[in-house]
Amino acid sequence: MGSHPNQKQMINRFSRIIGHTEAIKRMISEEKECEDILIQIAAVRSALNNAGKIILKEHISHCTVDAVKNNDSEALNKLNKAIDKFMK
């Protein structure tokens, strides 16, 4: 991502995700209901996917557009690999 206009927003987003994962760990140690733990896991998964989509969209909007302008096929190959890894 590098230095990015939304860097602070993304750091805050991941701080919240970390807080949620710590809460899940606490819930497990406190033997909370499985359904409640699974709901929190689903929420974290969704938050991670949304963060990934934001990063991917910003990458396409900035880095990939520049790569196309400069006919940089290596940057496009890297984008394709990143999408494959993200979508697993």
CSV table of N, CA, C and O in Angstrom, one decimal:
chain,number,residue,atom,x,y,z
A,1,MET,N,0.8,-1.2,0.0
A,1,MET,CA,0.0,0.0,0.0
A,1,MET,C,0.9,1.3,0.0
A,1,MET,O,0.5,2.2,-0.6
A,2,GLY,N,2.0,1.2,0.7
A,2,GLY,CA,2.8,2.4,0.8
A,2,GLY,C,2.1,3.5,1.5
A,2,GLY,O,1.2,3.4,2.2
A,3,SER,N,2.7,4.7,1.3
A,3,SER,CA,2.1,5.9,1.9
A,3,SER,C,0.8,6.2,1.1
A,3,SER,O,0.8,6.5,-0.1
A,4,HIS,N,-0.3,6.2,1.8
A,4,HIS,CA,-1.6,6.2,1.1
A,4,HIS,C,-2.5,7.2,1.8
A,4,HIS,O,-2.5,7.4,3.0
A,5,PRO,N,-3.4,7.9,1.0
A,5,PRO,CA,-4.3,8.8,1.7
A,5,PRO,C,-5.2,8.2,2.7
A,5,PRO,O,-5.6,8.8,3.7
A,6,ASN,N,-5.6,6.9,2.6
A,6,ASN,CA,-6.5,6.3,3.5
A,6,ASN,C,-5.7,5.4,4.5
A,6,ASN,O,-6.3,4.5,5.1
A,7,GLN,N,-4.4,5.6,4.6
A,7,GLN,CA,-3.6,4.7,5.5
A,7,GLN,C,-4.1,4.8,6.9
A,7,GLN,O,-4.2,3.7,7.6
A,8,LYS,N,-4.4,5.9,7.5
A,8,LYS,CA,-4.8,6.0,8.8
A,8,LYS,C,-6.1,5.3,9.0
A,8,LYS,O,-6.3,4.6,10.0
A,9,GLN,N,-7.0,5.5,8.1
A,9,GLN,CA,-8.3,4.8,8.1
A,9,GLN,C,-8.1,3.3,8.1
A,9,GLN,O,-8.8,2.6,8.9
A,10,MET,N,-7.2,2.8,7.3
A,10,MET,CA,-7.0,1.3,7.3
A,10,MET,C,-6.4,0.8,8.6
A,10,MET,O,-6.7,-0.2,9.0
A,11,ILE,N,-5.4,1.6,9.1
A,11,ILE,CA,-4.8,1.2,10.4
A,11,ILE,C,-5.9,1.1,11.5
A,11,ILE,O,-5.9,0.2,12.3
A,12,ASN,N,-6.8,2.1,11.5
A,12,ASN,CA,-7.9,2.1,12.5
A,12,ASN,C,-8.8,0.9,12.3
A,12,ASN,O,-9.2,0.2,13.2
A,13,ARG,N,-9.1,0.6,11.0
A,13,ARG,CA,-9.9,-0.6,10.7
A,13,ARG,C,-9.3,-1.9,11.2
A,13,ARG,O,-10.0,-2.7,11.8
A,14,PHE,N,-8.0,-2.0,11.0
A,14,PHE,CA,-7.3,-3.2,11.4
A,14,PHE,C,-7.2,-3.3,12.9
A,14,PHE,O,-7.2,-4.3,13.5
A,15,SER,N,-7.0,-2.1,13.6
A,15,SER,CA,-7.0,-2.1,15.0
A,15,SER,C,-8.3,-2.6,15.6
A,15,SER,O,-8.3,-3.4,16.6
A,16,ARG,N,-9.4,-2.3,15.0
A,16,ARG,CA,-10.7,-2.8,15.4
A,16,ARG,C,-10.8,-4.3,15.2
A,16,ARG,O,-11.4,-5.0,16.0
A,17,ILE,N,-10.3,-4.7,14.0
A,17,ILE,CA,-10.3,-6.2,13.8
A,17,ILE,C,-9.5,-6.9,14.8
A,17,ILE,O,-10.0,-8.0,15.3
A,18,ILE,N,-8.4,-6.4,15.2
A,18,ILE,CA,-7.5,-7.0,16.2
A,18,ILE,C,-8.3,-7.1,17.5
A,18,ILE,O,-8.3,-8.1,18.2
A,19,GLY,N,-9.0,-6.0,17.9
A,19,GLY,CA,-9.8,-6.0,19.1
A,19,GLY,C,-10.9,-7.1,19.1
A,19,GLY,O,-11.1,-7.7,20.1
A,20,HIS,N,-11.5,-7.2,17.9
A,20,HIS,CA,-12.5,-8.3,17.8
A,20,HIS,C,-11.9,-9.7,17.9
A,20,HIS,O,-12.5,-10.6,18.6
A,21,THR,N,-10.8,-9.9,17.3
A,21,THR,CA,-10.2,-11.2,17.5
A,21,THR,C,-9.7,-11.5,18.9
A,21,THR,O,-9.8,-12.6,19.4
A,22,GLU,N,-9.3,-10.5,19.6
A,22,GLU,CA,-8.9,-10.6,21.0
A,22,GLU,C,-10.2,-11.0,21.8
A,22,GLU,O,-10.2,-11.8,22.8
A,23,ALA,N,-11.3,-10.4,21.4
A,23,ALA,CA,-12.6,-10.7,22.1
A,23,ALA,C,-13.0,-12.1,21.9
A,23,ALA,O,-13.5,-12.8,22.8
A,24,ILE,N,-12.8,-12.6,20.7
A,24,ILE,CA,-13.1,-14.0,20.4
A,24,ILE,C,-12.2,-14.9,21.3
A,24,ILE,O,-12.7,-15.9,21.9
A,25,LYS,N,-11.0,-14.6,21.4
A,25,LYS,CA,-10.1,-15.4,22.2
A,25,LYS,C,-10.6,-15.4,23.7
A,25,LYS,O,-10.6,-16.5,24.3
A,26,ARG,N,-11.0,-14.3,24.1
A,26,ARG,CA,-11.5,-14.1,25.5
A,26,ARG,C,-12.8,-15.0,25.6
A,26,ARG,O,-13.0,-15.6,26.6
A,27,MET,N,-13.7,-14.9,24.6
A,27,MET,CA,-14.9,-15.6,24.7
A,27,MET,C,-14.7,-17.1,24.8
A,27,MET,O,-15.3,-17.9,25.5
A,28,ILE,N,-13.6,-17.6,24.0
A,28,ILE,CA,-13.3,-19.0,24.1
A,28,ILE,C,-12.8,-19.4,25.5
A,28,ILE,O,-13.2,-20.4,26.0
A,29,SER,N,-11.9,-18.6,26.0
A,29,SER,CA,-11.4,-18.9,27.3
A,29,SER,C,-12.4,-18.8,28.4
A,29,SER,O,-12.4,-19.5,29.4
A,30,GLU,N,-13.5,-18.0,28.2
A,30,GLU,CA,-14.6,-17.9,29.2
A,30,GLU,C,-15.7,-18.9,28.9
A,30,GLU,O,-16.7,-18.9,29.5
A,31,GLU,N,-15.4,-19.8,27.9
A,31,GLU,CA,-16.4,-20.8,27.5
A,31,GLU,C,-17.8,-20.3,27.2
A,31,GLU,O,-18.8,-20.8,27.6
A,32,LYS,N,-17.8,-19.2,26.4
A,32,LYS,CA,-19.1,-18.6,25.9
A,32,LYS,C,-19.7,-19.6,24.9
A,32,LYS,O,-19.1,-20.5,24.4
A,33,GLU,N,-21.0,-19.3,24.6
A,33,GLU,CA,-21.7,-20.2,23.7
A,33,GLU,C,-21.0,-20.2,22.3
A,33,GLU,O,-20.6,-19.2,21.8
A,34,CYS,N,-21.0,-21.4,21.7
A,34,CYS,CA,-20.4,-21.6,20.4
A,34,CYS,C,-21.1,-20.7,19.3
A,34,CYS,O,-20.4,-20.1,18.5
A,35,GLU,N,-22.4,-20.5,19.4
A,35,GLU,CA,-23.1,-19.7,18.4
A,35,GLU,C,-22.6,-18.3,18.5
A,35,GLU,O,-22.4,-17.6,17.4
A,36,ASP,N,-22.4,-17.8,19.7
A,36,ASP,CA,-21.9,-16.4,19.8
A,36,ASP,C,-20.5,-16.2,19.3
A,36,ASP,O,-20.1,-15.2,18.6
A,37,ILE,N,-19.6,-17.2,19.5
A,37,ILE,CA,-18.3,-17.2,19.0
A,37,ILE,C,-18.3,-17.2,17.5
A,37,ILE,O,-17.6,-16.5,16.8
A,38,LEU,N,-19.1,-18.1,16.9
A,38,LEU,CA,-19.2,-18.2,15.5
A,38,LEU,C,-19.7,-16.9,14.8
A,38,LEU,O,-19.2,-16.5,13.8
A,39,ILE,N,-20.6,-16.3,15.5
A,39,ILE,CA,-21.1,-15.0,15.0
A,39,ILE,C,-19.9,-14.0,14.9
A,39,ILE,O,-19.8,-13.2,14.0
A,40,GLN,N,-19.1,-13.9,16.0
A,40,GLN,CA,-18.0,-13.0,16.0
A,40,GLN,C,-16.9,-13.4,15.0
A,40,GLN,O,-16.3,-12.5,14.4
A,41,ILE,N,-16.7,-14.6,14.8
A,41,ILE,CA,-15.8,-15.1,13.8
A,41,ILE,C,-16.2,-14.6,12.4
A,41,ILE,O,-15.4,-14.1,11.6
A,42,ALA,N,-17.5,-14.8,12.1
A,42,ALA,CA,-18.1,-14.4,10.8
A,42,ALA,C,-17.9,-12.9,10.7
A,42,ALA,O,-17.6,-12.4,9.6
A,43,ALA,N,-18.1,-12.1,11.7
A,43,ALA,CA,-18.0,-10.7,11.7
A,43,ALA,C,-16.5,-10.3,11.3
A,43,ALA,O,-16.3,-9.4,10.5
A,44,VAL,N,-15.6,-11.0,12.0
A,44,VAL,CA,-14.1,-10.7,11.7
A,44,VAL,C,-13.8,-11.0,10.2
A,44,VAL,O,-13.1,-10.3,9.5
A,45,ARG,N,-14.3,-12.2,9.8
A,45,ARG,CA,-14.0,-12.6,8.4
A,45,ARG,C,-14.6,-11.5,7.4
A,45,ARG,O,-13.9,-11.2,6.5
A,46,SER,N,-15.8,-11.1,7.7
A,46,SER,CA,-16.4,-10.0,6.8
A,46,SER,C,-15.6,-8.7,6.9
A,46,SER,O,-15.3,-8.1,5.8
A,47,ALA,N,-15.1,-8.4,8.1
A,47,ALA,CA,-14.3,-7.1,8.2
A,47,ALA,C,-13.0,-7.3,7.4
A,47,ALA,O,-12.6,-6.3,6.8
A,48,LEU,N,-12.4,-8.4,7.5
A,48,LEU,CA,-11.1,-8.7,6.8
A,48,LEU,C,-11.4,-8.6,5.3
A,48,LEU,O,-10.6,-8.0,4.5
A,49,ASN,N,-12.5,-9.3,4.8
A,49,ASN,CA,-12.8,-9.2,3.4
A,49,ASN,C,-13.0,-7.8,2.9
A,49,ASN,O,-12.6,-7.4,1.8
A,50,ASN,N,-13.8,-7.0,3.7
A,50,ASN,CA,-14.0,-5.7,3.3
A,50,ASN,C,-12.8,-4.8,3.2
A,50,ASN,O,-12.6,-4.0,2.3
A,51,ALA,N,-11.9,-5.0,4.2
A,51,ALA,CA,-10.6,-4.3,4.2
A,51,ALA,C,-9.8,-4.7,3.0
A,51,ALA,O,-9.2,-3.9,2.3
A,52,GLY,N,-9.8,-6.0,2.6
A,52,GLY,CA,-9.1,-6.5,1.5
A,52,GLY,C,-9.6,-5.9,0.2
A,52,GLY,O,-8.9,-5.5,-0.7
A,53,LYS,N,-10.9,-5.7,0.1
A,53,LYS,CA,-11.6,-5.1,-1.1
A,53,LYS,C,-11.2,-3.7,-1.2
A,53,LYS,O,-10.9,-3.2,-2.3
A,54,ILE,N,-11.1,-3.0,-0.1
A,54,ILE,CA,-10.7,-1.6,-0.2
A,54,ILE,C,-9.3,-1.4,-0.7
A,54,ILE,O,-9.0,-0.6,-1.6
A,55,ILE,N,-8.4,-2.3,-0.1
A,55,ILE,CA,-7.0,-2.2,-0.6
A,55,ILE,C,-6.9,-2.6,-2.0
A,55,ILE,O,-6.2,-1.9,-2.8
A,56,LEU,N,-7.6,-3.6,-2.5
A,56,LEU,CA,-7.6,-4.0,-3.9
A,56,LEU,C,-8.1,-2.9,-4.8
A,56,LEU,O,-7.5,-2.6,-5.8
A,57,LYS,N,-9.2,-2.3,-4.4
A,57,LYS,CA,-9.8,-1.2,-5.3
A,57,LYS,C,-8.8,-0.1,-5.4
A,57,LYS,O,-8.6,0.5,-6.4
A,58,GLU,N,-8.2,0.3,-4.2
A,58,GLU,CA,-7.2,1.4,-4.3
A,58,GLU,C,-6.0,1.0,-5.1
A,58,GLU,O,-5.5,1.9,-5.9
A,59,HIS,N,-5.6,-0.2,-5.0
A,59,HIS,CA,-4.4,-0.6,-5.8
A,59,HIS,C,-4.8,-0.5,-7.3
A,59,HIS,O,-4.0,0.0,-8.1
A,60,ILE,N,-6.0,-1.0,-7.7
A,60,ILE,CA,-6.4,-0.9,-9.1
A,60,ILE,C,-6.5,0.6,-9.5
A,60,ILE,O,-6.0,0.9,-10.6
A,61,SER,N,-7.1,1.4,-8.7
A,61,SER,CA,-7.3,2.8,-9.0
A,61,SER,C,-6.0,3.6,-9.2
A,61,SER,O,-5.9,4.5,-10.0
A,62,HIS,N,-4.9,3.2,-8.4
A,62,HIS,CA,-3.7,3.9,-8.5
A,62,HIS,C,-2.6,3.2,-9.2
A,62,HIS,O,-2.2,3.6,-10.3
A,63,CYS,N,-2.1,2.1,-8.7
A,63,CYS,CA,-0.9,1.4,-9.2
A,63,CYS,C,-1.2,0.8,-10.6
A,63,CYS,O,-0.4,0.9,-11.5
A,64,THR,N,-2.4,0.1,-10.7
A,64,THR,CA,-2.6,-0.6,-11.9
A,64,THR,C,-2.9,0.4,-13.1
A,64,THR,O,-2.5,0.2,-14.2
A,65,VAL,N,-3.6,1.5,-12.8
A,65,VAL,CA,-3.8,2.5,-13.8
A,65,VAL,C,-2.5,3.0,-14.3
A,65,VAL,O,-2.3,3.2,-15.5
A,66,ASP,N,-1.6,3.3,-13.4
A,66,ASP,CA,-0.2,3.8,-13.8
A,66,ASP,C,0.5,2.7,-14.6
A,66,ASP,O,1.2,3.0,-15.6
A,67,ALA,N,0.4,1.5,-14.2
A,67,ALA,CA,1.0,0.4,-15.0
A,67,ALA,C,0.5,0.3,-16.4
A,67,ALA,O,1.3,0.1,-17.3
A,68,VAL,N,-0.8,0.4,-16.6
A,68,VAL,CA,-1.4,0.3,-17.9
A,68,VAL,C,-0.9,1.5,-18.7
A,68,VAL,O,-0.5,1.3,-19.9
A,69,LYS,N,-0.8,2.7,-18.2
A,69,LYS,CA,-0.3,3.9,-18.9
A,69,LYS,C,1.1,3.7,-19.3
A,69,LYS,O,1.5,4.1,-20.4
A,70,ASN,N,1.9,3.0,-18.5
A,70,ASN,CA,3.3,2.8,-18.8
A,70,ASN,C,3.6,1.4,-19.5
A,70,ASN,O,4.7,1.0,-19.6
A,71,ASN,N,2.5,0.7,-19.8
A,71,ASN,CA,2.6,-0.6,-20.5
A,71,ASN,C,3.5,-1.6,-19.7
A,71,ASN,O,4.3,-2.3,-20.2
A,72,ASP,N,3.2,-1.6,-18.4
A,72,ASP,CA,4.0,-2.4,-17.4
A,72,ASP,C,3.2,-3.7,-17.2
A,72,ASP,O,2.4,-3.8,-16.3
A,73,SER,N,3.6,-4.7,-18.0
A,73,SER,CA,2.9,-6.0,-17.9
A,73,SER,C,3.2,-6.7,-16.6
A,73,SER,O,2.4,-7.5,-16.1
A,74,GLU,N,4.4,-6.5,-16.0
A,74,GLU,CA,4.8,-7.1,-14.8
A,74,GLU,C,3.8,-6.7,-13.6
A,74,GLU,O,3.4,-7.5,-12.8
A,75,ALA,N,3.5,-5.4,-13.6
A,75,ALA,CA,2.6,-4.9,-12.6
A,75,ALA,C,1.2,-5.5,-12.7
A,75,ALA,O,0.6,-5.9,-11.7
A,76,LEU,N,0.8,-5.8,-13.9
A,76,LEU,CA,-0.5,-6.4,-14.1
A,76,LEU,C,-0.4,-7.9,-13.7
A,76,LEU,O,-1.4,-8.4,-13.2
A,77,ASN,N,0.7,-8.5,-14.0
A,77,ASN,CA,0.9,-9.9,-13.5
A,77,ASN,C,0.8,-10.0,-12.0
A,77,ASN,O,0.2,-10.9,-11.4
A,78,LYS,N,1.4,-9.0,-11.3
A,78,LYS,CA,1.4,-9.0,-9.9
A,78,LYS,C,0.0,-8.8,-9.4
A,78,LYS,O,-0.4,-9.4,-8.4
A,79,LEU,N,-0.8,-7.9,-10.0
A,79,LEU,CA,-2.2,-7.7,-9.6
A,79,LEU,C,-3.0,-9.0,-9.8
A,79,LEU,O,-3.7,-9.4,-8.8
A,80,ASN,N,-2.8,-9.7,-10.8
A,80,ASN,CA,-3.5,-11.0,-11.0
A,80,ASN,C,-3.1,-12.0,-9.9
A,80,ASN,O,-4.0,-12.7,-9.4
A,81,LYS,N,-1.9,-12.1,-9.6
A,81,LYS,CA,-1.4,-13.0,-8.5
A,81,LYS,C,-2.1,-12.5,-7.1
A,81,LYS,O,-2.5,-13.4,-6.4
A,82,ALA,N,-2.1,-11.2,-6.9
A,82,ALA,CA,-2.7,-10.7,-5.7
A,82,ALA,C,-4.2,-11.1,-5.6
A,82,ALA,O,-4.7,-11.5,-4.5
A,83,ILE,N,-4.9,-10.9,-6.7
A,83,ILE,CA,-6.3,-11.2,-6.7
A,83,ILE,C,-6.5,-12.7,-6.5
A,83,ILE,O,-7.4,-13.1,-5.7
A,84,ASP,N,-5.7,-13.6,-7.1
A,84,ASP,CA,-5.8,-15.0,-6.9
A,84,ASP,C,-5.6,-15.4,-5.4
A,84,ASP,O,-6.3,-16.2,-4.8
A,85,LYS,N,-4.6,-14.8,-4.8
A,85,LYS,CA,-4.3,-15.0,-3.3
A,85,LYS,C,-5.4,-14.5,-2.5
A,85,LYS,O,-5.8,-15.2,-1.5
A,86,PHE,N,-6.0,-13.3,-2.8
A,86,PHE,CA,-7.0,-12.7,-2.0
A,86,PHE,C,-8.3,-13.6,-2.1
A,86,PHE,O,-9.0,-13.7,-1.1
A,87,MET,N,-8.6,-14.1,-3.2
A,87,MET,CA,-9.9,-14.8,-3.5
A,87,MET,C,-9.8,-16.2,-3.0
A,87,MET,O,-10.8,-16.9,-3.1
A,88,LYS,N,-8.7,-16.8,-2.5
A,88,LYS,CA,-8.7,-18.2,-2.0
A,88,LYS,C,-9.7,-18.4,-0.9
A,88,LYS,O,-10.0,-17.7,-0.1
